[in-house]
mmCIF file of C-alpha atoms and ligand atoms in Angstrom:
data_model
loop_
_atom_site.group_PDB
_atom_site.id
_atom_site.type_symbol
_atom_site.label_atom_id
_atom_site.label_comp_id
_atom_site.label_asym_id
_atom_site.label_seq_id
_atom_site.Cartn_x
_atom_site.Cartn_y
_atom_site.Cartn_z
ATOM 1 C CA UNK A 11 106.243 123.461 116.151
ATOM 2 C CA UNK A 12 105.699 120.798 113.445
ATOM 3 C CA UNK A 13 102.435 119.567 111.945
ATOM 4 C CA UNK A 14 102.280 116.471 109.559
ATOM 5 C CA UNK A 15 100.143 116.825 106.501
ATOM 6 C CA UNK A 16 99.163 113.417 105.272
ATOM 7 C CA UNK A 17 97.227 112.401 102.284
ATOM 8 C CA UNK A 18 95.852 108.761 101.192
ATOM 9 C CA UNK A 19 95.313 107.020 97.808
ATOM 10 C CA UNK A 20 94.668 108.951 94.627
ATOM 11 C CA UNK A 21 95.364 112.355 96.535
ATOM 12 C CA UNK A 22 98.291 112.704 94.174
ATOM 13 C CA UNK A 23 95.641 112.714 91.108
ATOM 14 C CA UNK A 24 93.805 115.962 92.380
ATOM 15 C CA UNK A 25 93.363 118.051 89.235
ATOM 16 C CA UNK A 26 92.961 115.265 87.061
ATOM 17 C CA UNK A 27 90.364 112.948 89.063
ATOM 18 C CA UNK A 28 86.719 113.335 89.214
ATOM 19 C CA UNK A 29 86.415 117.353 89.381
ATOM 20 C CA UNK A 30 82.997 117.545 89.860
ATOM 21 C CA UNK A 31 83.695 116.058 93.534
ATOM 22 C CA UNK A 32 87.340 117.258 94.010
ATOM 23 C CA UNK A 33 87.431 120.570 91.877
ATOM 24 C CA UNK A 34 90.523 120.999 89.709
ATOM 25 C CA UNK A 35 93.175 122.414 92.482
ATOM 26 C CA UNK A 36 96.323 119.994 92.336
ATOM 27 C CA UNK A 37 97.846 118.796 95.504
ATOM 28 C CA UNK A 38 100.705 121.011 94.690
ATOM 29 C CA UNK A 39 98.751 123.944 95.136
ATOM 30 C CA UNK A 40 96.987 122.735 97.918
ATOM 31 C CA UNK A 41 100.460 122.378 99.773
ATOM 32 C CA UNK A 42 101.507 125.832 98.728
ATOM 33 C CA UNK A 43 98.529 127.352 100.059
ATOM 34 C CA UNK A 44 98.815 125.517 103.325
ATOM 35 C CA UNK A 45 102.741 126.681 103.835
ATOM 36 C CA UNK A 46 101.337 130.290 103.259
ATOM 37 C CA UNK A 47 99.379 129.859 106.551
ATOM 38 C CA UNK A 48 102.105 127.899 108.289
ATOM 39 C CA UNK A 49 104.787 130.486 107.710
ATOM 40 C CA UNK A 50 102.664 133.216 108.910
ATOM 41 C CA UNK A 51 102.505 131.139 112.194
ATOM 42 C CA UNK A 52 106.162 130.158 112.554
ATOM 43 C CA UNK A 53 105.085 126.313 111.838
ATOM 44 C CA UNK A 54 106.808 124.147 109.730
ATOM 45 C CA UNK A 55 104.592 121.530 107.715
ATOM 46 C CA UNK A 56 105.756 118.155 106.536
ATOM 47 C CA UNK A 57 103.688 116.693 103.774
ATOM 48 C CA UNK A 58 103.524 113.383 102.862
ATOM 49 C CA UNK A 59 101.182 111.647 100.279
ATOM 50 C CA UNK A 60 100.772 107.618 99.439
ATOM 51 C CA UNK A 61 98.794 105.130 97.759
ATOM 52 C CA UNK A 62 99.622 102.655 100.456
ATOM 53 C CA UNK A 63 98.334 101.847 103.888
ATOM 54 C CA UNK A 64 101.246 100.534 105.056
ATOM 55 C CA UNK A 65 103.581 103.168 103.879
ATOM 56 C CA UNK A 66 101.435 105.816 105.740
ATOM 57 C CA UNK A 67 101.576 103.961 108.657
ATOM 58 C CA UNK A 68 105.520 103.766 108.344
ATOM 59 C CA UNK A 69 105.687 107.218 107.945
ATOM 60 C CA UNK A 70 103.692 107.909 111.241
ATOM 61 C CA UNK A 71 105.980 105.715 113.065
ATOM 62 C CA UNK A 72 108.883 107.416 112.203
ATOM 63 C CA UNK A 73 107.848 111.018 112.086
ATOM 64 C CA UNK A 74 105.189 111.609 114.637
ATOM 65 C CA UNK A 75 107.667 111.698 117.589
ATOM 66 C CA UNK A 76 108.773 114.990 116.790
ATOM 67 C CA UNK A 77 105.508 116.378 115.866
ATOM 68 C CA UNK A 78 102.730 118.313 117.655
ATOM 69 C CA UNK A 79 99.941 117.511 115.332
ATOM 70 C CA UNK A 80 98.126 115.703 112.435
ATOM 71 C CA UNK A 81 96.159 117.125 109.532
ATOM 72 C CA UNK A 82 94.921 113.988 107.249
ATOM 73 C CA UNK A 83 92.906 113.417 104.236
ATOM 74 C CA UNK A 84 92.972 109.679 104.392
ATOM 75 C CA UNK A 85 91.185 109.481 101.140
ATOM 76 C CA UNK A 86 89.148 106.078 100.710
ATOM 77 C CA UNK A 87 90.875 104.583 103.907
ATOM 78 C CA UNK A 88 88.476 106.814 105.633
ATOM 79 C CA UNK A 89 86.312 104.227 105.335
ATOM 80 C CA UNK A 90 88.049 101.079 105.980
ATOM 81 C CA UNK A 91 91.372 101.684 106.820
ATOM 82 C CA UNK A 92 91.603 100.245 110.544
ATOM 83 C CA UNK A 93 95.302 99.840 110.752
ATOM 84 C CA UNK A 94 95.643 103.444 109.590
ATOM 85 C CA UNK A 95 93.207 104.380 112.467
ATOM 86 C CA UNK A 96 95.377 102.287 114.807
ATOM 87 C CA UNK A 97 98.806 104.126 113.856
ATOM 88 C CA UNK A 98 97.041 107.339 114.192
ATOM 89 C CA UNK A 99 95.712 106.570 117.409
ATOM 90 C CA UNK A 100 99.284 105.359 118.422
ATOM 91 C CA UNK A 101 100.708 108.695 117.881
ATOM 92 C CA UNK A 102 98.796 110.255 120.846
ATOM 93 C CA UNK A 103 98.884 113.391 118.882
ATOM 94 C CA UNK A 104 95.790 115.923 118.151
ATOM 95 C CA UNK A 105 94.246 114.799 114.882
ATOM 96 C CA UNK A 106 92.170 116.907 112.405
ATOM 97 C CA UNK A 107 90.609 115.064 109.145
ATOM 98 C CA UNK A 108 89.679 116.922 106.301
ATOM 99 C CA UNK A 109 87.598 116.044 102.787
ATOM 100 C CA UNK A 110 87.132 118.139 99.616
ATOM 101 C CA UNK A 111 84.153 116.451 99.192
ATOM 102 C CA UNK A 112 81.074 115.925 101.477
ATOM 103 C CA UNK A 113 81.514 112.393 102.386
ATOM 104 C CA UNK A 114 77.769 112.387 104.211
ATOM 105 C CA UNK A 115 76.172 113.219 100.965
ATOM 106 C CA UNK A 116 77.896 110.708 98.500
ATOM 107 C CA UNK A 117 77.331 107.067 98.083
ATOM 108 C CA UNK A 118 76.650 105.081 101.372
ATOM 109 C CA UNK A 119 79.796 103.320 101.982
ATOM 110 C CA UNK A 120 81.444 107.077 102.356
ATOM 111 C CA UNK A 121 79.235 107.762 105.317
ATOM 112 C CA UNK A 122 81.527 105.051 107.327
ATOM 113 C CA UNK A 123 84.212 106.995 108.869
ATOM 114 C CA UNK A 124 86.446 104.631 111.103
ATOM 115 C CA UNK A 125 88.244 107.815 112.224
ATOM 116 C CA UNK A 126 85.342 110.094 113.429
ATOM 117 C CA UNK A 127 85.748 108.841 117.021
ATOM 118 C CA UNK A 128 89.669 109.771 117.001
ATOM 119 C CA UNK A 129 89.925 112.840 115.401
ATOM 120 C CA UNK A 130 89.162 116.404 117.064
ATOM 121 C CA UNK A 131 87.122 117.463 114.221
ATOM 122 C CA UNK A 132 86.313 116.555 110.686
ATOM 123 C CA UNK A 133 86.194 119.371 108.041
ATOM 124 C CA UNK A 134 84.702 118.540 104.559
ATOM 125 C CA UNK A 135 82.785 119.606 101.459
ATOM 126 C CA UNK A 136 84.494 122.830 101.108
ATOM 127 C CA UNK A 137 86.830 121.776 98.655
ATOM 128 C CA UNK A 138 90.366 123.329 99.441
ATOM 129 C CA UNK A 139 88.794 125.448 101.984
ATOM 130 C CA UNK A 140 88.222 122.304 104.290
ATOM 131 C CA UNK A 141 92.056 122.469 104.555
ATOM 132 C CA UNK A 142 92.503 126.012 105.528
ATOM 133 C CA UNK A 143 89.699 125.675 108.213
ATOM 134 C CA UNK A 144 91.098 122.128 109.461
ATOM 135 C CA UNK A 145 94.771 123.321 109.762
ATOM 136 C CA UNK A 146 93.445 126.656 111.466
ATOM 137 C CA UNK A 147 91.582 124.182 114.172
ATOM 138 C CA UNK A 148 94.647 122.004 114.671
ATOM 139 C CA UNK A 149 96.911 125.311 115.120
ATOM 140 C CA UNK A 150 94.404 126.834 117.256
ATOM 141 C CA UNK A 151 93.891 123.576 119.399
ATOM 142 C CA UNK A 152 97.838 122.781 119.621
ATOM 143 C CA UNK A 153 98.606 126.709 120.756
ATOM 144 C CA UNK A 154 95.647 126.100 123.520
ATOM 145 C CA UNK A 155 97.424 123.117 124.909
ATOM 146 C CA UNK A 156 100.635 124.723 125.192
ATOM 147 C CA UNK A 157 99.282 127.751 126.807
ATOM 148 C CA UNK A 158 97.368 125.449 129.446
ATOM 149 C CA UNK A 159 100.440 123.244 129.996
ATOM 150 C CA UNK A 160 102.320 126.397 131.066
ATOM 151 C CA UNK A 161 99.680 127.885 132.929
ATOM 152 C CA UNK A 162 99.664 124.464 135.218
ATOM 153 C CA UNK A 163 103.434 124.151 135.463
HETATM 154 C C1 DQA B 22 88.107 112.200 99.960
HETATM 155 C C2 DQA B 22 86.745 111.502 100.103
HETATM 156 C C3 DQA B 22 86.879 109.872 100.057
HETATM 157 O O1 DQA B 22 85.528 109.181 99.960
HETATM 158 C C4 DQA B 22 87.644 109.345 98.693
HETATM 159 O O2 DQA B 22 87.884 108.360 98.619
HETATM 160 C C5 DQA B 22 88.813 110.374 98.467
HETATM 161 C C6 DQA B 22 88.671 111.845 98.628
HETATM 162 C C7 DQA B 22 87.764 113.899 99.667
HETATM 163 O O3 DQA B 22 88.556 114.449 99.942
HETATM 164 O O4 DQA B 22 86.710 114.163 99.563
HETATM 165 O O5 DQA B 22 89.873 109.738 97.862
HETATM 166 O O6 DQA B 22 88.655 111.998 101.177
#
């Protein structure tokens, strides 16, 4: 089983950017944490970060075919990234959205989330723990999907 883990703009700067919102943990450290969890479940994670919406879309078009799900922190694209939203929808994969900060308790523009209707669930406000919870949800969902499809065969 393969899960795509995507990060949008500025998330490569974790550890250095606005530590009051995002903490001091780097993206590499988050990836290591997720890798540990995935390994125990024999799941492959494919990590990708870009500061460009089109590059994220190119990645999804190329790699979603062989994946079982998507874990994504779209960064600020969360609030206005309609072409990313369309590309995510086109994958037809289960998607879980994560945020380090609580986007509902910050500036007004962050309350708009163009992905909220297309994701299984959103995890936010728990810093890197949001990722752990989000990955657990996605794995559980994919496993349930697989066992349900087996039972109906
Ligand atoms: C973020 C929240 C977004 O509003 C912001 O633009 C980010 C990070 C988060 O993880 O809390 O870049 O997605």
